[in-house]
Short mmCIF file of C-alpha atoms and ligand atoms in Angstrom, two decimals:
data_model
loop_
_atom_site.label_atom_id
_atom_site.label_comp_id
_atom_site.label_asym_id
_atom_site.label_seq_id
_atom_site.Cartn_x
_atom_site.Cartn_y
_atom_site.Cartn_z
CA MET A 22 27.07 20.05 -37.62
CA LEU A 23 26.65 21.24 -33.95
CA THR A 24 28.37 20.19 -31.30
CA LYS A 25 26.96 18.93 -27.91
CA LYS A 26 26.95 22.07 -25.79
CA GLU A 27 25.64 23.84 -28.88
CA ILE A 28 22.38 22.09 -29.37
CA VAL A 29 22.27 22.59 -25.27
CA ASP A 30 23.21 26.01 -25.53
CA ILE A 31 19.89 26.61 -27.99
CA LEU A 32 17.84 24.48 -26.13
CA LYS A 33 18.46 26.65 -23.03
CA ASP A 34 18.07 29.58 -25.20
CA ASP A 35 13.68 30.87 -25.44
CA SER A 36 15.20 34.33 -26.87
CA GLN A 37 15.47 33.13 -30.90
CA ASN A 38 13.28 30.27 -31.30
CA LYS A 39 11.17 32.16 -34.01
CA GLU A 40 14.95 31.89 -35.93
CA LEU A 41 15.21 28.52 -35.09
CA PHE A 42 11.99 27.78 -36.86
CA GLU A 43 12.21 29.55 -39.31
CA LEU A 44 15.57 28.11 -39.66
CA ALA A 45 14.28 24.61 -39.49
CA ASP A 46 11.20 25.67 -42.11
CA LYS A 47 14.05 26.76 -44.41
CA VAL A 48 15.72 23.75 -44.74
CA ARG A 49 12.78 21.37 -45.08
CA HIS A 50 11.32 23.53 -47.89
CA ASP A 51 15.16 23.38 -49.90
CA ASN A 52 15.61 19.98 -49.13
CA VAL A 53 12.05 17.94 -48.95
CA GLY A 54 10.08 20.59 -50.38
CA ASP A 55 6.19 21.42 -49.67
CA GLU A 56 4.20 18.20 -49.56
CA ILE A 57 2.81 16.60 -46.77
CA HIS A 58 3.08 13.01 -46.74
CA LEU A 59 0.15 11.20 -45.21
CA ARG A 60 0.52 7.56 -42.86
CA GLY A 61 -2.66 6.32 -42.58
CA LEU A 62 -2.09 5.12 -38.89
CA ILE A 63 -3.98 1.73 -38.06
CA GLU A 64 -3.57 0.44 -33.84
CA PHE A 65 -4.51 -2.76 -34.18
CA SER A 66 -3.81 -3.69 -30.86
CA ASN A 67 -3.48 -2.37 -27.88
CA THR A 68 -2.12 -5.35 -26.04
CA CYS A 69 1.21 -4.77 -24.82
CA LYS A 70 4.05 -6.78 -22.40
CA CYS A 71 6.05 -4.14 -21.70
CA THR A 72 5.55 -1.72 -18.64
CA CYS A 73 7.20 1.72 -19.64
CA HIS A 74 6.18 3.93 -16.43
CA TYR A 75 5.15 6.36 -19.69
CA CYS A 76 2.25 4.46 -21.36
CA GLY A 77 -1.27 4.48 -20.75
CA LEU A 78 -1.45 1.02 -22.81
CA ARG A 79 1.57 -0.58 -19.56
CA ALA A 80 0.33 -4.38 -18.96
CA GLU A 81 -0.34 -2.99 -15.98
CA ASN A 82 -2.81 -1.00 -16.55
CA LYS A 83 -5.59 -2.61 -16.22
CA THR A 84 -8.55 0.02 -16.45
CA VAL A 85 -7.78 -0.46 -19.99
CA GLU A 86 -10.08 -2.25 -21.80
CA ARG A 87 -7.86 -4.77 -24.63
CA TYR A 88 -8.74 -5.82 -27.74
CA ARG A 89 -6.81 -7.08 -31.30
CA ILE A 90 -8.52 -5.84 -34.18
CA THR A 91 -8.47 -9.60 -36.66
CA PRO A 92 -5.88 -9.81 -39.01
CA ASP A 93 -8.78 -9.67 -41.57
CA ASP A 94 -10.45 -6.19 -40.28
CA ILE A 95 -6.54 -4.92 -39.83
CA ILE A 96 -6.91 -5.45 -44.07
CA GLN A 97 -10.26 -4.36 -44.50
CA PHE A 98 -9.18 -1.46 -42.51
CA ALA A 99 -5.90 -0.39 -45.03
CA LYS A 100 -8.02 -0.58 -48.23
CA ASN A 101 -10.11 1.11 -46.96
CA ALA A 102 -7.54 3.68 -46.65
CA VAL A 103 -5.86 3.24 -49.28
CA ASN A 104 -9.00 3.98 -51.27
CA ALA A 105 -9.51 7.24 -49.25
CA GLY A 106 -6.31 8.01 -50.99
CA TYR A 107 -3.85 7.33 -48.34
CA LYS A 108 0.68 5.99 -50.41
CA THR A 109 1.07 4.56 -46.76
CA ILE A 110 -0.29 2.46 -43.82
CA VAL A 111 1.20 1.97 -40.47
CA LEU A 112 0.37 -0.82 -38.54
CA GLN A 113 1.27 -0.25 -34.84
CA SER A 114 0.27 -2.26 -31.39
CA GLY A 115 1.72 -2.92 -28.42
CA GLU A 116 4.17 -5.39 -27.99
CA ASP A 117 1.49 -8.19 -28.36
CA VAL A 118 2.69 -11.99 -28.79
CA PHE A 119 -0.42 -13.29 -29.92
CA TYR A 120 0.37 -11.87 -33.43
CA SER A 121 2.77 -13.95 -34.60
CA LYS A 122 5.71 -14.32 -37.07
CA ASP A 123 2.92 -16.63 -39.64
CA ILE A 124 0.19 -14.18 -38.91
CA MET A 125 2.24 -10.94 -39.13
CA CYS A 126 3.49 -12.43 -42.65
CA LYS A 127 -0.16 -13.34 -43.81
CA ILE A 128 -1.06 -9.40 -42.71
CA ILE A 129 2.10 -7.49 -44.69
CA SER A 130 1.99 -9.23 -47.95
CA GLU A 131 -2.31 -8.77 -48.24
CA ILE A 132 -1.78 -4.97 -47.72
CA LYS A 133 1.52 -4.75 -50.50
CA LYS A 134 -0.98 -6.25 -52.95
CA LEU A 135 -2.38 -2.66 -52.13
CA ASP A 136 0.12 -0.78 -53.80
CA VAL A 137 1.19 0.43 -50.64
CA ALA A 138 4.21 1.56 -48.75
CA LEU A 139 3.87 -0.54 -45.08
CA THR A 140 5.29 0.77 -42.13
CA LEU A 141 5.46 -1.48 -38.98
CA SER A 142 5.86 -0.21 -35.29
CA ILE A 143 5.37 -3.07 -33.24
CA GLY A 144 8.06 -3.14 -30.66
CA GLU A 145 10.85 -5.14 -30.21
CA LYS A 146 11.82 -8.66 -32.64
CA PRO A 147 14.01 -10.71 -33.02
CA TYR A 148 16.20 -10.44 -36.06
CA LYS A 149 14.22 -13.46 -37.50
CA GLU A 150 11.07 -12.09 -37.19
CA LEU A 151 12.53 -8.52 -38.54
CA GLU A 152 13.68 -10.20 -41.47
CA ALA A 153 10.48 -12.74 -42.02
CA TYR A 154 8.70 -9.49 -41.92
CA LYS A 155 11.02 -7.64 -44.72
CA ASN A 156 11.11 -10.46 -46.47
CA ALA A 157 7.09 -9.97 -46.90
CA GLY A 158 7.24 -6.66 -47.83
CA ALA A 159 7.48 -4.66 -44.85
CA ASP A 160 9.29 -0.79 -46.05
CA ARG A 161 9.40 0.84 -42.88
CA TYR A 162 9.79 0.37 -39.06
CA LEU A 163 9.29 2.55 -36.61
CA LEU A 164 10.80 1.93 -32.73
CA ARG A 165 11.40 5.18 -31.23
CA ILE A 166 14.42 4.64 -28.74
CA GLU A 167 12.28 7.42 -26.09
CA THR A 168 15.84 8.16 -24.19
CA THR A 169 19.68 8.17 -24.63
CA ASP A 170 19.81 8.49 -20.66
CA LYS A 171 20.79 5.15 -20.04
CA LYS A 172 19.97 5.78 -16.10
CA LEU A 173 16.45 7.45 -16.79
CA TYR A 174 16.01 4.32 -19.83
CA LYS A 175 16.12 1.53 -16.83
CA ALA A 176 13.99 3.58 -14.53
CA LEU A 177 11.64 4.69 -16.70
CA HIS A 178 11.20 0.80 -18.61
CA PRO A 179 12.77 -1.80 -15.79
CA PHE A 180 11.94 -4.63 -17.05
CA MET A 181 13.45 -3.62 -20.55
CA SER A 182 17.26 -3.76 -22.09
CA PHE A 183 19.10 -0.35 -23.90
CA GLU A 184 20.95 -2.14 -25.49
CA ASN A 185 18.81 -4.45 -26.76
CA ARG A 186 16.32 -1.70 -27.71
CA LYS A 187 19.43 -0.45 -29.71
CA ASN A 188 20.38 -3.58 -31.36
CA CYS A 189 16.77 -3.51 -32.46
CA LEU A 190 17.25 -0.31 -34.20
CA TYR A 191 20.55 -1.25 -35.99
CA ASN A 192 19.28 -4.64 -37.47
CA LEU A 193 16.34 -3.24 -38.93
CA LYS A 194 18.71 -0.48 -40.51
CA LYS A 195 21.46 -3.99 -41.81
CA LEU A 196 17.67 -5.60 -43.02
CA GLY A 197 17.25 -2.53 -45.37
CA TYR A 198 13.82 -0.83 -43.57
CA GLU A 199 13.67 3.19 -43.93
CA THR A 200 14.26 3.19 -39.72
CA GLY A 201 12.45 5.59 -37.97
CA SER A 202 13.51 6.31 -34.35
CA GLY A 203 12.56 9.49 -31.90
CA CYS A 204 12.64 10.32 -28.58
CA LEU A 205 9.94 11.87 -25.63
CA VAL A 206 10.91 14.95 -24.50
CA GLY A 207 10.08 16.24 -20.84
CA LEU A 208 9.89 13.24 -19.17
CA PRO A 209 10.27 13.08 -15.39
CA GLY A 210 14.10 13.32 -14.57
CA GLN A 211 15.40 14.35 -17.99
CA THR A 212 18.19 17.34 -18.56
CA ILE A 213 18.91 19.43 -21.36
CA GLU A 214 21.98 17.75 -21.95
CA SER A 215 20.64 14.61 -22.37
CA LEU A 216 18.10 15.96 -25.16
CA ALA A 217 21.01 16.91 -26.79
CA ASP A 218 22.88 12.95 -26.32
CA ASP A 219 19.29 12.13 -28.23
CA ILE A 220 19.83 14.19 -30.86
CA LEU A 221 23.09 13.58 -31.58
CA PHE A 222 22.13 9.51 -31.54
CA PHE A 223 20.01 10.02 -34.17
CA LYS A 224 22.02 12.27 -36.47
CA GLU A 225 25.13 9.79 -35.38
CA ASN A 226 22.90 6.85 -36.78
CA ASP A 227 21.38 8.60 -39.91
CA PHE A 228 17.78 7.51 -39.20
CA ASP A 229 15.45 8.13 -41.94
CA MET A 230 12.71 9.31 -39.84
CA ILE A 231 12.70 10.96 -36.43
CA GLY A 232 9.01 11.35 -34.49
CA ILE A 233 8.90 13.66 -31.14
CA GLY A 234 6.63 14.05 -28.99
CA PRO A 235 6.07 15.58 -25.50
CA PHE A 236 5.52 13.87 -22.39
CA ILE A 237 1.50 14.01 -21.48
CA ALA A 238 1.14 12.44 -18.18
CA HIS A 239 -0.87 9.41 -17.89
CA PRO A 240 -3.60 9.03 -15.41
CA ASP A 241 -3.03 5.56 -14.45
CA THR A 242 0.39 4.89 -14.35
CA PRO A 243 3.14 5.67 -12.64
CA LEU A 244 4.14 8.48 -13.95
CA LYS A 245 0.34 9.79 -13.43
CA ASN A 246 1.41 13.34 -11.09
CA ALA A 247 4.55 14.48 -13.10
CA PRO A 248 4.16 18.03 -15.24
CA ASN A 249 3.95 17.16 -19.04
CA GLY A 250 6.73 18.23 -21.27
CA SER A 251 6.60 20.98 -23.16
CA LEU A 252 5.32 21.84 -26.59
CA ILE A 253 7.58 24.13 -27.20
CA LEU A 254 11.02 22.00 -25.93
CA ALA A 255 9.96 18.93 -28.70
CA LEU A 256 9.10 21.28 -31.61
CA LYS A 257 12.89 22.94 -31.06
CA VAL A 258 14.19 19.87 -30.42
CA MET A 259 12.02 18.73 -33.42
CA SER A 260 13.64 21.94 -35.24
CA ILE A 261 17.12 21.47 -34.14
CA ILE A 262 16.84 17.63 -36.09
CA ARG A 263 15.25 19.01 -39.33
CA ILE A 264 18.74 21.75 -39.32
CA LEU A 265 21.54 18.33 -38.43
CA MET A 266 19.36 15.64 -40.89
CA LYS A 267 17.95 17.38 -43.79
CA ASP A 268 16.16 15.15 -45.79
CA ILE A 269 14.57 12.34 -43.48
CA ASN A 270 10.83 12.37 -42.67
CA ILE A 271 9.79 13.81 -39.27
CA PRO A 272 6.07 13.91 -38.62
CA ALA A 273 4.38 16.57 -36.55
CA THR A 274 2.88 13.90 -33.71
CA THR A 275 -0.16 13.34 -32.10
CA ALA A 276 0.94 14.06 -28.41
CA MET A 277 1.94 18.22 -29.43
CA GLU A 278 -1.59 18.72 -31.05
CA THR A 279 -3.35 16.97 -28.06
CA LEU A 280 -1.04 19.88 -25.78
CA ASN A 281 -2.12 22.77 -28.05
CA PRO A 282 -4.44 22.46 -30.94
CA LYS A 283 -2.14 23.73 -33.44
CA GLY A 284 0.86 22.14 -32.53
CA ARG A 285 0.59 19.82 -35.49
CA ILE A 286 0.53 22.88 -37.72
CA MET A 287 3.06 24.47 -35.66
CA ALA A 288 5.17 21.46 -36.64
CA LEU A 289 4.62 21.33 -39.87
CA GLN A 290 5.60 24.94 -40.37
CA SER A 291 9.10 24.42 -38.06
CA GLY A 292 10.48 21.46 -40.24
CA ALA A 293 7.76 18.62 -39.86
CA ASN A 294 6.81 16.90 -43.42
CA VAL A 295 4.48 14.28 -42.41
CA ILE A 296 1.11 13.65 -40.41
CA MET A 297 0.07 9.98 -39.55
CA PRO A 298 -3.66 9.72 -39.23
CA ASN A 299 -5.42 7.09 -37.63
CA VAL A 300 -7.21 5.50 -39.67
CA THR A 301 -8.82 2.79 -36.91
CA MET A 302 -12.52 2.71 -36.77
CA SER A 303 -13.74 4.85 -34.28
CA LYS A 304 -14.90 2.06 -31.53
CA TYR A 305 -11.08 1.06 -30.91
CA ARG A 306 -9.52 4.00 -30.60
CA LYS A 307 -10.64 5.31 -27.91
CA LYS A 308 -9.06 2.55 -25.86
CA TYR A 309 -5.88 2.91 -27.67
CA GLU A 310 -5.36 5.62 -25.27
CA ILE A 311 -1.38 6.31 -24.99
CA TYR A 312 -2.12 9.46 -23.02
CA PRO A 313 -4.97 10.87 -21.80
CA ASN A 314 -6.94 13.26 -24.93
CA LYS A 315 -5.27 12.01 -27.86
CA THR A 316 -7.00 13.87 -30.60
CA CYS A 317 -7.41 11.80 -32.96
CA THR A 318 -9.66 10.09 -31.01
CA ASN A 319 -12.75 11.92 -33.27
CA GLU A 320 -11.49 12.02 -36.33
CA GLU A 321 -13.61 10.07 -39.06
CA ILE A 322 -11.00 8.80 -41.81
CA ASP A 323 -13.50 10.59 -45.44
CA LYS A 324 -14.42 14.15 -42.88
CA TYR A 325 -10.40 13.98 -40.93
CA LYS A 326 -9.14 13.15 -44.64
CA ASN A 327 -10.96 17.13 -45.86
CA TYR A 328 -10.52 18.72 -42.91
CA ILE A 329 -6.72 17.87 -43.16
CA GLU A 330 -6.10 18.80 -46.65
CA THR A 331 -8.25 22.36 -46.27
CA LYS A 332 -5.67 22.60 -42.93
CA ILE A 333 -2.13 22.28 -44.98
CA LYS A 334 -3.58 24.20 -48.26
CA SER A 335 -4.19 26.77 -45.49
CA ILE A 336 -0.52 27.03 -45.00
CA ASN A 337 0.86 26.95 -48.64
CA ARG A 338 0.82 23.29 -48.61
CA THR A 339 -0.52 20.71 -51.17
CA ILE A 340 -0.66 16.63 -49.96
CA SER A 341 1.88 14.15 -51.19
CA LYS A 342 0.48 11.61 -54.12
CA ASP A 343 4.16 9.10 -53.58
CA PHE A 344 4.75 7.00 -50.84
CA GLY A 345 7.32 9.62 -49.84
CA PHE A 346 10.41 7.29 -48.94
CA ARG A 347 13.20 9.07 -47.60
CA ASN A 348 14.99 10.78 -50.56
CA ILE A 349 18.48 9.80 -50.96
N1 5AD B 404 2.84 10.71 -23.37
C1 5AD B 404 3.56 10.85 -24.99
N2 5AD B 404 4.14 9.87 -25.53
C2 5AD B 404 3.67 9.15 -25.36
N3 5AD B 404 4.45 7.67 -25.70
C3 5AD B 404 4.30 6.25 -24.97
N4 5AD B 404 3.60 7.35 -23.66
C4 5AD B 404 3.43 8.52 -23.73
C5 5AD B 404 2.83 9.47 -23.47
N5 5AD B 404 2.84 9.27 -22.13
C6 5AD B 404 4.36 7.17 -26.68
C7 5AD B 404 6.16 6.91 -27.06
C8 5AD B 404 6.05 5.64 -28.26
C9 5AD B 404 5.02 5.86 -28.80
C10 5AD B 404 4.27 4.99 -29.82
O1 5AD B 404 4.22 6.98 -28.05
O2 5AD B 404 7.59 7.08 -27.14
O3 5AD B 404 7.30 5.52 -28.81
#
């Protein structure tokens, strides 16, 4: 365990970054091994009712061409990904009420017939809905807290409630989901102290997965003029999380790769053990622009799998053939 002060000191001092990354890599090796889990990501709707100040898909961004993929097509994309060898499907969307409880349950139960693990990343939902999705077969749920700094949370999400988001995470745990959270690094107004609080929040709640991404300014958002977050700081936050939460799943995130072409490989060598390749049809991908230049925009499903396998082998790691649940 580390105290808040110790975490702050590590985050502020860059003289021992190499040692930090190496330690996180060793903890990853000793606890979750050398296998990398691939999760096939389907971005099925870019329609969103939220107005998060950093996000390109915010409701107030009128330049986005909105799309909704039909349930049949979502199920077909999932089949394609399973045929390509994916053992987990992640369904992600903006907060889009079009997909009612019944529609989602149908999609979930059809995908679960494919003998695959299923993760949802569809935002804050009432307890009853989360319960229905769990009963329909969903295994995991991703909901980043984004920041635990309440004032900053309020400033960036004027119409949302920090308490509601936290409760939603507690409900997910109570319902037996493998629960993922995470935060953005480098938001304007975010302090190192608040990043330390984020790390302690993840540890206290013993989440099963934590995704960390550097903030990347989107030109059609209120934060368009803010500087991007730092990849190194995001990697440091991720490494400390690996050291404190030895057996969880940690993705090398696309936002890291967007800031540096080697970003995901750096992450995999600093504590990460998961990659989430985009398996959505390419015509939709460009429209899912949470932040600009999202790297996955050019990945084709089969080609990308070959490419990532070669990369993974080059750093002496292998692709897992398991579902990749947390080893409890
Ligand atoms: N830069 C980086 N990450 C972002 N996200 C949203 N907007 C941005 C941005 N501008 C992240 C949020 C969200 C995830 C799906 O994408 O953390 O939870």
